[in-house]
Amino acid sequence: MRLKEKIAIVTGAGRGIGQGIAVKLAKEGAKVAVVDISAENGENTVFLIKENGGEAIFVPCNIAKQEDVEALFNKVVTEYGTVDILVNNAGINRDGMLHKLTREQWDEVIAVNLTGTFHCVQAAAQLMREKQYGRIINIASASWLGNIGQANYAASKAGVVGLSKTAARELAKYNVTVNAICPGFIDTDMTRGVPKKVWDIMISKIPMGRAGKPEDVANLIAFLASDEAGYITAEVLNVGGGMIL
Ligand code: NAI
């Protein structure tokens, strides 16, 4: 119970990696605000957490909308009193080769992955500076280094890394840590959409020989969210089974 009495927000927690994170933080004793654009999925995660004896609420929110994020933080502070941990996990992909990528595909991905993360980091920074404590963990991606067919997604995730490192430097003296996590290839709805051929190629590039599980990412996040990780900040940490060098 490393996170007993801590209050956590996890965005995109309705399924996939975010759900794994929310469940893990709750198991470690945190009270979790499960945030998602999909009410059905979000409520499902809250049900899972409560089934395991944990504490959670669902807060509907589109992180791309600043007013939604303000309402989210107000709701969590009203309900639980504060925010100790923020995990920015919500993200989307709209893949396409650069020469065919539409402006809409570009805008959508930047709006959610980068601007949405900024909205949440800013709201958390205002609150955590005041209380002189906080843990912010942003989910970037191995693709931030560049990936064919993902110009929009890679740019958004590289932006998340830059945002994380800047926030880490600004907030260090307030006892707030900020780190970015880069999952490699994790088995979720996002990756299950790829053709079997692409799936097999991806697995062949992973020295561990398997796709990652949401729990593989969640275990690292539980540590970074804990008091034990108080001197680790401005880092970019890979969870890729050896895939990312
Ligand atoms: P997923 O598509 O399975 O789940 C994403 C969740 O975010 C969904 O529940 C969705 O409803 C929610 N969401 C989407 N847009 C939202 C918005 N505007 N506001 C609030 N919630 C929103 O995706 P997955 O695979 O679980 O990915 C989670 C994060 O990990 C994403 O940021 C993704 O880019 C990143 N990632 C995933 C990898 C993978 O292999 N699955 C690899 C590297 C990074």
Short mmCIF file of C-alpha atoms and ligand atoms in Angstrom, two decimals:
data_model
loop_
_atom_site.label_atom_id
_atom_site.label_comp_id
_atom_site.label_asym_id
_atom_site.label_seq_id
_atom_site.Cartn_x
_atom_site.Cartn_y
_atom_site.Cartn_z
CA MET A 1 0.00 0.00 0.00
CA ARG A 2 2.59 2.54 -1.16
CA LEU A 3 -0.03 5.13 -2.09
CA LYS A 4 -2.31 5.03 0.95
CA GLU A 5 -4.35 8.25 1.35
CA LYS A 6 -3.00 9.64 -1.94
CA ILE A 7 -5.40 11.16 -4.48
CA ALA A 8 -4.74 10.29 -8.13
CA ILE A 9 -6.14 11.40 -11.47
CA VAL A 10 -5.66 9.01 -14.40
CA THR A 11 -6.79 10.21 -17.84
CA GLY A 12 -7.92 7.76 -20.50
CA ALA A 13 -8.51 5.24 -17.73
CA GLY A 14 -11.56 3.65 -19.36
CA ARG A 15 -9.56 0.89 -21.02
CA GLY A 16 -6.08 -0.28 -22.03
CA ILE A 17 -2.98 1.09 -20.35
CA GLY A 18 -4.95 3.76 -18.44
CA GLN A 19 -7.25 1.15 -16.94
CA GLY A 20 -4.23 -0.91 -15.87
CA ILE A 21 -2.72 2.18 -14.22
CA ALA A 22 -5.94 3.15 -12.42
CA VAL A 23 -6.43 -0.39 -11.08
CA LYS A 24 -2.80 -0.60 -9.91
CA LEU A 25 -2.81 2.80 -8.15
CA ALA A 26 -6.06 1.85 -6.38
CA LYS A 27 -4.51 -1.48 -5.28
CA GLU A 28 -1.65 0.55 -3.80
CA GLY A 29 -4.19 2.49 -1.72
CA ALA A 30 -4.81 5.62 -3.80
CA LYS A 31 -8.27 7.10 -4.30
CA VAL A 32 -8.55 7.34 -8.06
CA ALA A 33 -10.41 9.75 -10.33
CA VAL A 34 -10.99 7.67 -13.45
CA VAL A 35 -11.12 10.14 -16.34
CA ASP A 36 -12.32 9.29 -19.83
CA ILE A 37 -14.27 10.66 -22.76
CA SER A 38 -16.26 7.38 -22.77
CA ALA A 39 -18.65 7.11 -19.82
CA GLU A 40 -19.31 3.41 -20.40
CA ASN A 41 -15.61 2.51 -20.26
CA GLY A 42 -14.89 4.87 -17.36
CA GLU A 43 -17.72 3.46 -15.24
CA ASN A 44 -16.45 -0.04 -16.04
CA THR A 45 -13.00 0.80 -14.62
CA VAL A 46 -14.58 2.25 -11.46
CA PHE A 47 -16.57 -1.00 -11.11
CA LEU A 48 -13.36 -3.07 -11.47
CA ILE A 49 -11.58 -0.99 -8.81
CA LYS A 50 -14.48 -1.19 -6.36
CA GLU A 51 -14.79 -4.93 -6.96
CA ASN A 52 -11.18 -5.21 -5.70
CA GLY A 53 -12.02 -3.17 -2.60
CA GLY A 54 -10.55 0.11 -3.92
CA GLU A 55 -11.94 3.63 -4.04
CA ALA A 56 -12.67 5.49 -7.28
CA ILE A 57 -14.98 7.94 -9.01
CA PHE A 58 -15.62 8.43 -12.70
CA VAL A 59 -15.23 11.94 -14.09
CA PRO A 60 -16.22 12.41 -17.75
CA CYS A 61 -13.81 14.73 -19.53
CA ASN A 62 -12.45 15.50 -22.97
CA ILE A 63 -8.91 16.59 -22.13
CA ALA A 64 -8.68 18.56 -25.38
CA LYS A 65 -11.17 21.03 -23.85
CA GLN A 66 -9.69 23.33 -21.23
CA GLU A 67 -13.08 23.93 -19.58
CA ASP A 68 -13.54 20.15 -19.15
CA VAL A 69 -10.13 19.90 -17.47
CA GLU A 70 -10.91 22.81 -15.12
CA ALA A 71 -14.20 21.13 -14.19
CA LEU A 72 -12.30 17.85 -13.65
CA PHE A 73 -9.84 19.35 -11.16
CA ASN A 74 -12.67 21.21 -9.35
CA LYS A 75 -14.64 17.97 -9.09
CA VAL A 76 -11.69 15.98 -7.70
CA VAL A 77 -10.79 18.68 -5.17
CA THR A 78 -14.43 18.90 -4.05
CA GLU A 79 -14.76 15.13 -3.78
CA TYR A 80 -11.35 14.14 -2.39
CA GLY A 81 -9.82 17.43 -1.14
CA THR A 82 -6.68 17.59 -3.32
CA VAL A 83 -4.65 15.97 -6.12
CA ASP A 84 -1.33 14.26 -5.32
CA ILE A 85 -0.76 12.24 -8.49
CA LEU A 86 -1.60 13.03 -12.11
CA VAL A 87 -1.12 10.41 -14.83
CA ASN A 88 -1.63 11.85 -18.31
CA ASN A 89 -2.38 8.72 -20.28
CA ALA A 90 -5.25 9.65 -22.64
CA GLY A 91 -4.05 9.60 -26.21
CA ILE A 92 -5.13 8.80 -29.76
CA ASN A 93 -3.53 7.95 -33.09
CA ARG A 94 -4.68 8.86 -36.60
CA ASP A 95 -1.91 7.28 -38.67
CA GLY A 96 -1.04 8.05 -42.27
CA MET A 97 1.99 8.64 -44.43
CA LEU A 98 3.18 12.24 -44.32
CA HIS A 99 2.32 12.99 -47.96
CA LYS A 100 -1.28 11.90 -47.38
CA LEU A 101 -1.85 13.06 -43.80
CA THR A 102 -4.81 15.42 -43.59
CA ARG A 103 -4.82 18.63 -41.59
CA GLU A 104 -7.71 17.12 -39.61
CA GLN A 105 -5.62 14.06 -38.64
CA TRP A 106 -2.80 16.37 -37.57
CA ASP A 107 -5.05 18.68 -35.52
CA GLU A 108 -6.96 15.89 -33.78
CA VAL A 109 -3.83 14.15 -32.52
CA ILE A 110 -2.09 17.34 -31.40
CA ALA A 111 -5.28 18.55 -29.66
CA VAL A 112 -5.62 15.42 -27.51
CA ASN A 113 -2.07 14.14 -27.01
CA LEU A 114 -0.22 17.42 -26.60
CA THR A 115 -2.68 20.22 -25.86
CA GLY A 116 -4.80 17.93 -23.66
CA THR A 117 -1.73 16.90 -21.68
CA PHE A 118 -0.76 20.57 -21.35
CA HIS A 119 -4.21 21.44 -19.94
CA CYS A 120 -3.86 18.77 -17.24
CA VAL A 121 -0.20 19.52 -16.42
CA GLN A 122 -0.97 23.22 -16.05
CA ALA A 123 -3.96 22.62 -13.76
CA ALA A 124 -1.86 20.22 -11.65
CA ALA A 125 1.11 22.63 -11.54
CA GLN A 126 -1.07 25.41 -10.11
CA LEU A 127 -2.37 23.11 -7.39
CA MET A 128 0.83 21.19 -6.60
CA ARG A 129 3.05 24.31 -6.34
CA GLU A 130 0.77 25.52 -3.57
CA LYS A 131 0.80 22.26 -1.63
CA GLN A 132 4.52 21.65 -2.27
CA TYR A 133 3.98 18.05 -3.27
CA GLY A 134 3.12 16.20 -6.43
CA ARG A 135 3.82 13.45 -8.91
CA ILE A 136 3.09 14.02 -12.60
CA ILE A 137 3.63 11.15 -15.02
CA ASN A 138 3.04 11.68 -18.73
CA ILE A 139 2.65 8.82 -21.17
CA ALA A 140 4.66 9.58 -24.28
CA SER A 141 5.65 6.76 -26.65
CA ALA A 142 8.66 5.09 -28.24
CA SER A 143 7.35 6.81 -31.40
CA TRP A 144 8.53 10.20 -30.12
CA LEU A 145 11.84 9.36 -31.77
CA GLY A 146 10.08 9.09 -35.14
CA ASN A 147 7.98 6.34 -36.71
CA ILE A 148 6.83 5.78 -40.27
CA GLY A 149 3.16 6.73 -40.73
CA GLN A 150 3.03 8.60 -37.44
CA ALA A 151 4.28 12.15 -38.12
CA ASN A 152 1.38 13.67 -36.13
CA TYR A 153 1.61 11.14 -33.29
CA ALA A 154 5.43 11.30 -33.06
CA ALA A 155 5.35 15.11 -33.02
CA SER A 156 2.70 15.10 -30.28
CA LYS A 157 4.70 12.65 -28.15
CA ALA A 158 7.99 14.52 -28.68
CA GLY A 159 6.05 17.55 -27.49
CA VAL A 160 4.99 15.63 -24.38
CA VAL A 161 8.66 14.87 -23.63
CA GLY A 162 9.60 18.56 -23.96
CA LEU A 163 6.64 19.60 -21.84
CA SER A 164 7.56 17.03 -19.16
CA LYS A 165 11.20 18.09 -18.94
CA THR A 166 10.26 21.77 -18.70
CA ALA A 167 7.58 21.16 -16.08
CA ALA A 168 10.08 19.03 -14.13
CA ARG A 169 12.59 21.87 -14.03
CA GLU A 170 9.98 24.49 -13.10
CA LEU A 171 8.40 22.40 -10.35
CA ALA A 172 11.42 20.67 -8.81
CA LYS A 173 11.79 23.23 -6.03
CA TYR A 174 8.17 22.66 -5.04
CA ASN A 175 8.79 18.96 -4.42
CA VAL A 176 6.86 18.02 -7.56
CA THR A 177 8.38 15.40 -9.87
CA VAL A 178 7.50 15.12 -13.56
CA ASN A 179 8.54 12.17 -15.72
CA ALA A 180 7.65 10.82 -19.15
CA ILE A 181 7.11 7.13 -19.86
CA CYS A 182 7.58 5.62 -23.30
CA PRO A 183 5.74 2.34 -23.72
CA GLY A 184 6.95 0.22 -26.64
CA PHE A 185 4.30 -2.09 -28.10
CA ILE A 186 1.54 -2.80 -25.59
CA ASP A 187 -1.41 -5.14 -26.17
CA THR A 188 -4.46 -2.82 -26.09
CA ASP A 189 -7.35 -1.84 -28.38
CA MET A 190 -5.04 0.74 -29.94
CA THR A 191 -2.54 -1.89 -31.15
CA ARG A 192 -5.03 -4.72 -31.72
CA GLY A 193 -6.30 -2.69 -34.68
CA VAL A 194 -3.12 -3.33 -36.71
CA PRO A 195 -3.08 -6.05 -39.41
CA LYS A 196 -1.71 -9.46 -38.33
CA LYS A 197 1.35 -8.97 -40.56
CA VAL A 198 2.26 -5.70 -38.82
CA TRP A 199 1.63 -7.27 -35.39
CA ASP A 200 4.07 -10.10 -36.20
CA ILE A 201 6.73 -7.63 -37.44
CA MET A 202 6.37 -5.60 -34.24
CA ILE A 203 6.74 -8.68 -32.02
CA SER A 204 9.83 -9.77 -33.99
CA LYS A 205 11.49 -6.47 -33.00
CA ILE A 206 10.97 -7.05 -29.26
CA PRO A 207 13.85 -8.95 -27.57
CA MET A 208 11.44 -10.16 -24.85
CA GLY A 209 9.42 -11.81 -27.65
CA ARG A 210 6.00 -10.54 -26.58
CA ALA A 211 3.86 -7.43 -26.55
CA GLY A 212 3.80 -5.57 -23.26
CA LYS A 213 0.77 -5.68 -20.95
CA PRO A 214 -0.88 -2.62 -19.38
CA GLU A 215 0.40 -3.91 -16.00
CA ASP A 216 4.01 -3.72 -17.26
CA VAL A 217 3.54 0.04 -17.61
CA ALA A 218 1.39 0.39 -14.49
CA ASN A 219 4.04 -1.18 -12.23
CA LEU A 220 6.57 1.53 -13.12
CA ILE A 221 3.98 4.25 -12.66
CA ALA A 222 3.07 3.01 -9.18
CA PHE A 223 6.73 3.38 -8.20
CA LEU A 224 7.14 6.83 -9.78
CA ALA A 225 3.94 7.95 -8.04
CA SER A 226 5.23 6.85 -4.63
CA ASP A 227 7.22 8.79 -2.04
CA GLU A 228 10.20 6.49 -2.75
CA ALA A 229 10.65 8.11 -6.20
CA GLY A 230 10.96 11.64 -4.83
CA TYR A 231 14.42 12.31 -6.34
CA ILE A 232 13.59 11.00 -9.82
CA THR A 233 12.45 13.79 -12.12
CA ALA A 234 12.81 15.03 -15.73
CA GLU A 235 13.41 11.43 -16.88
CA VAL A 236 12.20 9.66 -20.00
CA LEU A 237 11.76 5.98 -19.10
CA ASN A 238 11.12 3.20 -21.61
CA VAL A 239 8.89 0.17 -21.03
CA GLY A 240 9.49 -1.79 -24.18
CA GLY A 241 10.84 -5.27 -23.46
CA GLY A 242 14.19 -4.23 -24.91
CA MET A 243 12.68 -2.83 -28.12
CA ILE A 244 13.71 0.78 -27.52
CA LEU A 245 17.42 1.59 -27.47
P1 NAI B 1 -6.57 2.99 -25.95
O1 NAI B 1 -7.07 3.59 -27.23
O2 NAI B 1 -6.81 1.54 -25.72
O3 NAI B 1 -7.16 3.82 -24.70
C1 NAI B 1 -7.14 5.22 -24.68
C2 NAI B 1 -8.21 5.74 -23.73
O4 NAI B 1 -8.17 7.18 -23.77
C3 NAI B 1 -9.62 5.34 -24.14
O5 NAI B 1 -10.34 4.87 -23.03
C4 NAI B 1 -10.22 6.61 -24.72
O6 NAI B 1 -11.64 6.71 -24.56
C5 NAI B 1 -9.49 7.68 -23.90
N1 NAI B 1 -9.47 8.97 -24.59
C6 NAI B 1 -9.21 9.22 -25.89
N2 NAI B 1 -9.31 10.52 -26.16
C7 NAI B 1 -9.62 11.13 -25.00
C8 NAI B 1 -9.86 12.49 -24.63
N3 NAI B 1 -9.82 13.48 -25.56
N4 NAI B 1 -10.16 12.80 -23.35
C9 NAI B 1 -10.23 11.80 -22.43
N5 NAI B 1 -10.04 10.49 -22.71
C10 NAI B 1 -9.73 10.16 -23.99
O7 NAI B 1 -5.01 3.33 -25.90
P2 NAI B 1 -3.79 2.65 -25.09
O8 NAI B 1 -3.10 1.71 -26.00
O9 NAI B 1 -4.26 2.19 -23.77
O10 NAI B 1 -2.84 3.92 -24.93
C11 NAI B 1 -2.79 4.72 -23.77
C12 NAI B 1 -1.67 5.74 -23.92
O11 NAI B 1 -0.44 5.06 -24.14
C13 NAI B 1 -1.85 6.69 -25.10
O12 NAI B 1 -1.39 7.97 -24.77
C14 NAI B 1 -0.96 6.07 -26.17
O13 NAI B 1 -0.54 7.04 -27.10
C15 NAI B 1 0.17 5.54 -25.32
N6 NAI B 1 0.95 4.48 -25.93
C16 NAI B 1 0.39 3.28 -26.25
C17 NAI B 1 1.16 2.28 -26.80
C18 NAI B 1 0.61 0.94 -27.13
O14 NAI B 1 1.38 0.13 -27.66
N7 NAI B 1 -0.65 0.63 -26.85
C19 NAI B 1 2.59 2.48 -27.07
C20 NAI B 1 3.08 3.78 -26.68
C21 NAI B 1 2.28 4.73 -26.13
#
